[in-house]
Amino acid sequence: MKPDLLDTAKSANPSAMPLPEGKRPWKALGMLRRLDFNSTPGYYFDSSLVRDNDPVLEGCMRMMQLQPGLSIHGTEVVDLHSMRSRVNIKAGLRIVIALSGEIDVRIGGQRVHLHAEGTSSQINAAIINMPEDALFERQWQRGKWERKLALYVSPDWLLNNGWFNDDPQVSVAWPAKAGRVSRLSLPDTLCILPWTPSSHALALAEQLLCHQEDSEDDLSRLRLTSRALELLYEALASLRTHEGQTAGTKSSLRQRDQDRMLKLRNFIDAEIQQPSVQPMQIEELGKRFGLSVSGLQRQFRSAFGTSISEYRRLMRLHQAHTALKQGMSISQAAYLAGYTSTSNFATAFRRQFGMSPKCISLRL
């Protein structure tokens, strides 16, 4: 019998606690403070105990506009407080996928409750149709964690891309409200539709959430946009109701392979929390996960859009970034990231974050 994969990481450092499945090392991703939400107009917290400079989330949030009216919003966070927040969000179509943990919010008074790991009766994704702006309410619960990707398309994007029967006599508003006939079979009222994404869709969401591409580079943006559009296609195809039309999308990974890659990443994340321990070689990882080296690399890239070595490097750099913000010296941060040379560390750090480690230290 093969040993448990997480036990291998524990045996290298018995004091290390394994991460729950699918949960990444949050401390490597940083902290979000209450004041970080000030850039969002009208974002309100109901807790008077949390001050502007207090951390409210451990982890990170990513937002990127890929095209006018097409954007992605990703979160990998643990709640540090129990409270509520609310903000008005714009009309449009949203595809929300819970990749790990739990999402529990309300939009326009309707509950959106998604579980990444749950029973067959629980859903892990939803298609949210919002003809009008609506109130978004989030229930924070200390210790609750979530990894999610939300894809947003505006009414104008849908109109300009032919998802509504155009009528030049009607002004541009939410098309269904303006009298246009939707090709999406959606009502002209707020509705939340459960969706079961394929393993391919989950892999696309993972790649969008974990992307490290330069958002200013045209080719990188094109690559991310193609993934977002493929994810949008699968979600919209699921809404087709006409006979003979199918919503199926051939998956690049079978579900069991996707699950295996999540376990592999979880194993690597546990290693990353132990900088003094030599990471396992790719060949040994392949043996333990029952794949050849080429098969392991291919499936990992298909699931997360990057190689195993690149993933390790990027996560260690994120750890070092967070450690520098917490007062660690540059030489210690370089060691934490796996570099024996501070100059090589500084070069890699600058390439990844657009600034030198010294700039981070000087801000303290």
XYZ file of C-alpha atoms in Angstrom:
364
model
C 0.000 0.000 0.000
C 1.331 3.426 -0.913
C 1.770 5.904 1.943
C -0.663 8.777 2.243
C 0.561 11.695 0.145
C 0.230 14.257 2.918
C 1.899 11.947 5.402
C 5.017 12.176 3.264
C 5.207 15.915 3.834
C 4.545 15.412 7.556
C 7.316 12.834 7.862
C 9.811 15.388 6.569
C 8.707 17.770 9.297
C 6.463 16.119 11.924
C 5.440 19.477 13.388
C 3.968 20.652 10.082
C 0.191 20.450 9.900
C -1.296 19.436 6.533
C -3.587 21.861 4.762
C -7.223 20.917 4.196
C -7.693 19.609 0.662
C -7.718 22.381 -1.916
C -6.565 25.003 0.594
C -3.523 27.018 -0.368
C -0.979 28.554 2.060
C -2.778 31.799 2.849
C 0.155 33.444 4.602
C 2.070 33.244 1.340
C -0.654 35.300 -0.336
C -0.726 38.203 2.150
C -3.322 40.232 4.033
C -6.169 42.534 3.056
C -7.074 45.398 5.362
C -10.344 47.223 5.735
C -8.937 50.283 3.987
C -8.215 48.151 0.907
C -11.969 48.175 0.258
C -12.145 51.991 0.291
C -11.470 52.077 -3.451
C -14.871 50.427 -4.013
C -17.512 53.190 -3.778
C -20.173 52.515 -1.155
C -18.545 49.407 0.369
C -19.834 49.280 3.946
C -18.837 47.150 6.961
C -21.324 46.849 9.806
C -18.603 46.311 12.436
C -17.371 49.342 14.364
C -14.689 47.189 16.058
C -12.621 46.853 12.877
C -10.542 49.927 12.112
C -9.263 51.022 8.708
C -5.772 49.572 9.145
C -6.933 46.276 10.666
C -6.546 43.108 8.553
C -9.926 41.626 7.629
C -8.873 38.871 5.215
C -5.861 36.609 4.953
C -5.137 35.759 1.343
C -5.605 37.792 -1.805
C -8.127 39.116 -4.305
C -7.528 39.548 -8.021
C -9.534 41.686 -10.432
C -8.857 42.171 -14.141
C -10.777 43.692 -17.021
C -10.057 41.618 -20.120
C -12.282 43.529 -22.524
C -14.701 46.432 -22.077
C -17.554 44.785 -20.193
C -15.731 41.467 -19.614
C -13.818 40.996 -16.359
C -12.770 38.390 -13.811
C -12.729 38.600 -10.023
C -10.942 35.962 -7.985
C -10.663 35.507 -4.222
C -8.504 33.170 -2.118
C -9.255 34.305 1.416
C -9.864 33.359 5.026
C -12.195 35.614 7.078
C -10.492 37.123 10.124
C -13.694 38.586 11.629
C -17.394 37.794 11.931
C -19.460 40.658 10.509
C -21.476 41.780 7.496
C -20.636 43.945 4.520
C -22.660 45.298 1.657
C -22.209 47.174 -1.594
C -24.262 47.818 -4.717
C -23.078 45.886 -7.766
C -23.803 46.571 -11.422
C -26.306 44.840 -13.667
C -25.023 42.073 -15.887
C -24.424 38.348 -16.076
C -22.144 36.661 -13.535
C -20.691 33.162 -13.548
C -19.526 32.220 -10.035
C -17.566 29.039 -9.282
C -16.576 27.875 -5.796
C -13.228 26.098 -6.160
C -12.654 25.458 -2.450
C -14.516 26.250 0.756
C -17.918 27.906 0.900
C -19.594 31.019 -0.522
C -22.591 32.465 1.324
C -23.838 35.827 0.044
C -27.066 37.564 -0.904
C -27.722 39.442 -4.138
C -30.867 41.514 -4.278
C -32.110 39.631 -1.216
C -31.657 36.196 -2.859
C -29.188 33.800 -1.294
C -26.232 32.404 -3.228
C -24.869 29.431 -1.272
C -22.149 27.410 -2.985
C -20.007 24.552 -1.653
C -16.861 23.371 -3.387
C -16.763 20.202 -1.292
C -20.136 18.863 -0.305
C -22.871 16.348 -0.972
C -24.372 15.719 -4.373
C -27.340 17.900 -3.405
C -25.123 20.967 -2.955
C -24.054 23.167 -5.849
C -20.632 24.603 -6.544
C -21.417 27.120 -9.273
C -24.172 29.485 -10.346
C -25.212 31.653 -13.271
C -26.583 34.934 -11.945
C -28.787 37.060 -14.188
C -29.028 40.692 -12.997
C -31.123 42.969 -15.247
C -30.646 45.826 -12.759
C -28.120 46.934 -10.172
C -28.588 45.080 -6.886
C -27.375 45.038 -3.290
C -24.590 42.529 -2.586
C -24.392 41.363 1.051
C -21.630 39.149 2.437
C -21.799 37.315 5.766
C -18.290 37.110 7.211
C -17.463 34.295 9.605
C -14.133 34.119 11.328
C -12.118 31.156 10.032
C -14.348 30.575 6.974
C -12.361 30.271 3.767
C -13.182 30.419 0.114
C -11.527 30.173 -3.264
C -13.768 31.384 -6.017
C -13.741 32.835 -9.495
C -16.437 35.182 -10.765
C -16.727 36.069 -14.445
C -18.715 39.238 -15.234
C -20.183 40.378 -18.534
C -22.061 43.650 -18.857
C -25.371 44.188 -20.689
C -23.536 46.123 -23.410
C -21.038 43.278 -23.913
C -23.890 40.805 -24.349
C -25.646 43.147 -26.759
C -22.522 43.893 -28.809
C -21.707 40.191 -29.086
C -25.104 39.217 -30.455
C -26.734 37.623 -27.422
C -29.862 39.711 -27.900
C -31.926 40.440 -30.985
C -30.925 43.987 -31.789
C -33.423 46.786 -32.387
C -31.803 50.132 -33.294
C -34.935 51.982 -32.210
C -34.429 50.934 -28.584
C -31.856 52.677 -26.394
C -29.069 50.606 -24.861
C -30.233 49.362 -21.486
C -30.597 45.883 -20.070
C -31.771 44.292 -23.326
C -34.586 42.140 -21.938
C -35.963 45.140 -20.043
C -35.756 47.226 -23.221
C -37.872 44.815 -25.218
C -35.180 42.794 -26.951
C -35.560 39.039 -27.075
C -32.827 37.234 -25.177
C -31.112 34.270 -26.816
C -30.150 33.083 -23.353
C -33.619 32.003 -22.217
C -33.280 34.276 -19.182
C -36.122 36.272 -17.604
C -36.028 40.048 -17.229
C -35.802 39.711 -13.442
C -33.026 38.736 -11.068
C -32.529 34.972 -11.120
C -29.872 32.604 -9.787
C -29.451 29.350 -11.686
C -27.424 26.413 -10.334
C -24.741 25.107 -12.667
C -22.521 22.026 -12.577
C -19.252 22.878 -14.368
C -17.234 20.133 -16.011
C -13.715 19.298 -14.887
C -12.519 21.292 -17.907
C -14.436 24.359 -16.715
C -12.989 23.923 -13.228
C -9.497 23.747 -14.734
C -10.138 26.953 -16.685
C -11.317 28.676 -13.504
C -8.196 27.507 -11.652
C -5.970 28.864 -14.413
C -7.717 32.235 -14.376
C -7.531 32.433 -10.591
C -3.870 31.428 -10.379
C -2.672 33.342 -13.413
C 0.678 35.069 -13.210
C 0.620 36.626 -16.667
C 1.500 40.288 -17.092
C -1.858 42.014 -17.498
C -0.206 44.751 -19.585
C 1.152 42.293 -22.143
C -1.163 41.961 -25.146
C -0.462 38.274 -25.733
C -0.935 37.397 -22.064
C -4.223 39.279 -21.986
C -5.340 37.473 -25.139
C -4.538 34.136 -23.502
C -6.539 34.978 -20.386
C -9.413 36.318 -22.475
C -9.575 33.087 -24.473
C -9.842 31.073 -21.238
C -12.545 33.380 -19.884
C -14.543 33.146 -23.102
C -14.256 29.353 -23.131
C -15.548 29.291 -19.548
C -18.369 31.666 -20.500
C -19.225 29.462 -23.481
C -19.678 26.385 -21.318
C -21.881 28.261 -18.845
C -24.042 29.832 -21.562
C -24.265 26.557 -23.470
C -25.820 24.998 -20.377
C -28.740 27.437 -20.774
C -29.685 26.132 -24.204
C -33.051 24.456 -24.121
C -33.700 23.750 -27.798
C -33.821 20.120 -28.825
C -30.633 18.916 -30.421
C -28.436 21.523 -28.713
C -26.060 20.258 -26.093
C -24.040 21.958 -23.377
C -21.298 19.383 -23.351
C -17.669 20.444 -23.505
C -14.957 17.876 -23.850
C -12.784 18.029 -20.772
C -9.013 18.192 -21.068
C -8.855 16.340 -17.736
C -11.062 13.636 -16.318
C -12.562 14.382 -12.919
C -10.311 11.894 -11.146
C -7.252 13.496 -12.787
C -8.430 16.963 -11.746
C -8.864 15.688 -8.180
C -5.408 14.127 -8.284
C -3.874 17.448 -9.390
C -5.608 19.242 -6.505
C -4.065 16.705 -4.120
C -0.676 17.217 -5.743
C -0.921 20.987 -5.355
C -2.000 20.541 -1.759
C 1.074 18.372 -1.188
C 3.337 21.004 -2.780
C 1.721 23.741 -0.670
C 2.529 21.745 2.480
C 6.146 21.558 1.303
C 6.247 25.309 0.719
C 5.412 25.884 4.379
C 8.705 24.135 5.249
C 11.498 26.191 3.629
C 14.213 24.187 5.392
C 13.028 20.933 3.780
C 14.301 20.001 0.326
C 11.310 19.805 -2.048
C 10.596 16.428 -3.574
C 11.981 15.863 -7.063
C 9.544 15.710 -9.970
C 10.475 12.076 -10.640
C 9.594 11.086 -7.076
C 6.345 13.046 -7.246
C 5.470 11.118 -10.392
C 6.056 7.787 -8.660
C 3.962 8.721 -5.655
C 1.086 10.003 -7.788
C 1.221 7.087 -10.215
C 2.165 9.103 -13.305
C 5.167 9.499 -15.544
C 7.080 12.766 -15.295
C 5.632 13.957 -18.605
C 2.117 12.910 -17.581
C 2.429 14.663 -14.228
C 3.670 17.878 -15.817
C 1.040 17.774 -18.554
C -1.867 17.255 -16.170
C -0.625 19.911 -13.729
C -0.295 22.458 -16.523
C -3.713 21.517 -17.884
C -5.252 22.000 -14.424
C -3.459 25.183 -13.349
C -1.880 26.716 -16.438
C 1.699 26.498 -15.174
C 4.444 23.951 -14.554
C 5.146 22.435 -11.135
C 8.526 24.174 -10.904
C 7.066 27.546 -11.855
C 4.244 27.121 -9.360
C 6.712 26.383 -6.567
C 8.839 29.386 -7.521
C 5.894 31.792 -7.660
C 4.406 30.672 -4.350
C 7.770 31.002 -2.592
C 8.135 34.516 -4.015
C 4.671 35.351 -2.672
C 5.747 34.041 0.722
C 8.834 36.237 0.619
C 6.742 39.255 -0.432
C 4.450 38.816 2.565
C 7.384 38.199 4.919
C 9.110 41.415 3.774
C 5.930 43.378 4.495
C 5.961 41.882 7.995
C 9.519 43.089 8.641
C 11.705 40.153 7.559
C 15.163 41.068 6.234
C 15.959 40.717 2.528
C 18.494 37.940 3.133
C 15.974 35.966 5.214
C 13.275 36.499 2.585
C 15.659 35.275 -0.107
C 16.254 32.081 1.890
C 12.515 31.663 2.391
C 12.033 31.896 -1.390
C 14.749 29.280 -1.989
C 17.504 31.610 -3.242
C 21.103 31.453 -2.010
C 21.953 34.731 -3.770
C 20.178 37.948 -2.721
C 20.931 39.483 -6.123
C 19.234 36.592 -7.953
C 16.329 36.866 -5.514
C 16.044 40.608 -6.155
C 15.998 40.038 -9.925
C 13.258 37.398 -9.698
C 11.302 39.495 -7.194
C 11.442 42.601 -9.395
C 10.378 40.612 -12.454
C 7.377 39.210 -10.573
C 6.169 42.242 -8.586
C 7.560 45.188 -10.554
C 9.605 46.474 -7.612
C 12.692 45.485 -5.663
C 12.627 43.806 -2.235
C 14.287 46.945 -0.881
C 11.262 49.022 -1.909
C 9.048 46.811 0.249
C 11.406 47.099 3.218
C 11.647 50.903 2.918
C 7.860 51.225 3.123
C 7.812 49.821 6.664
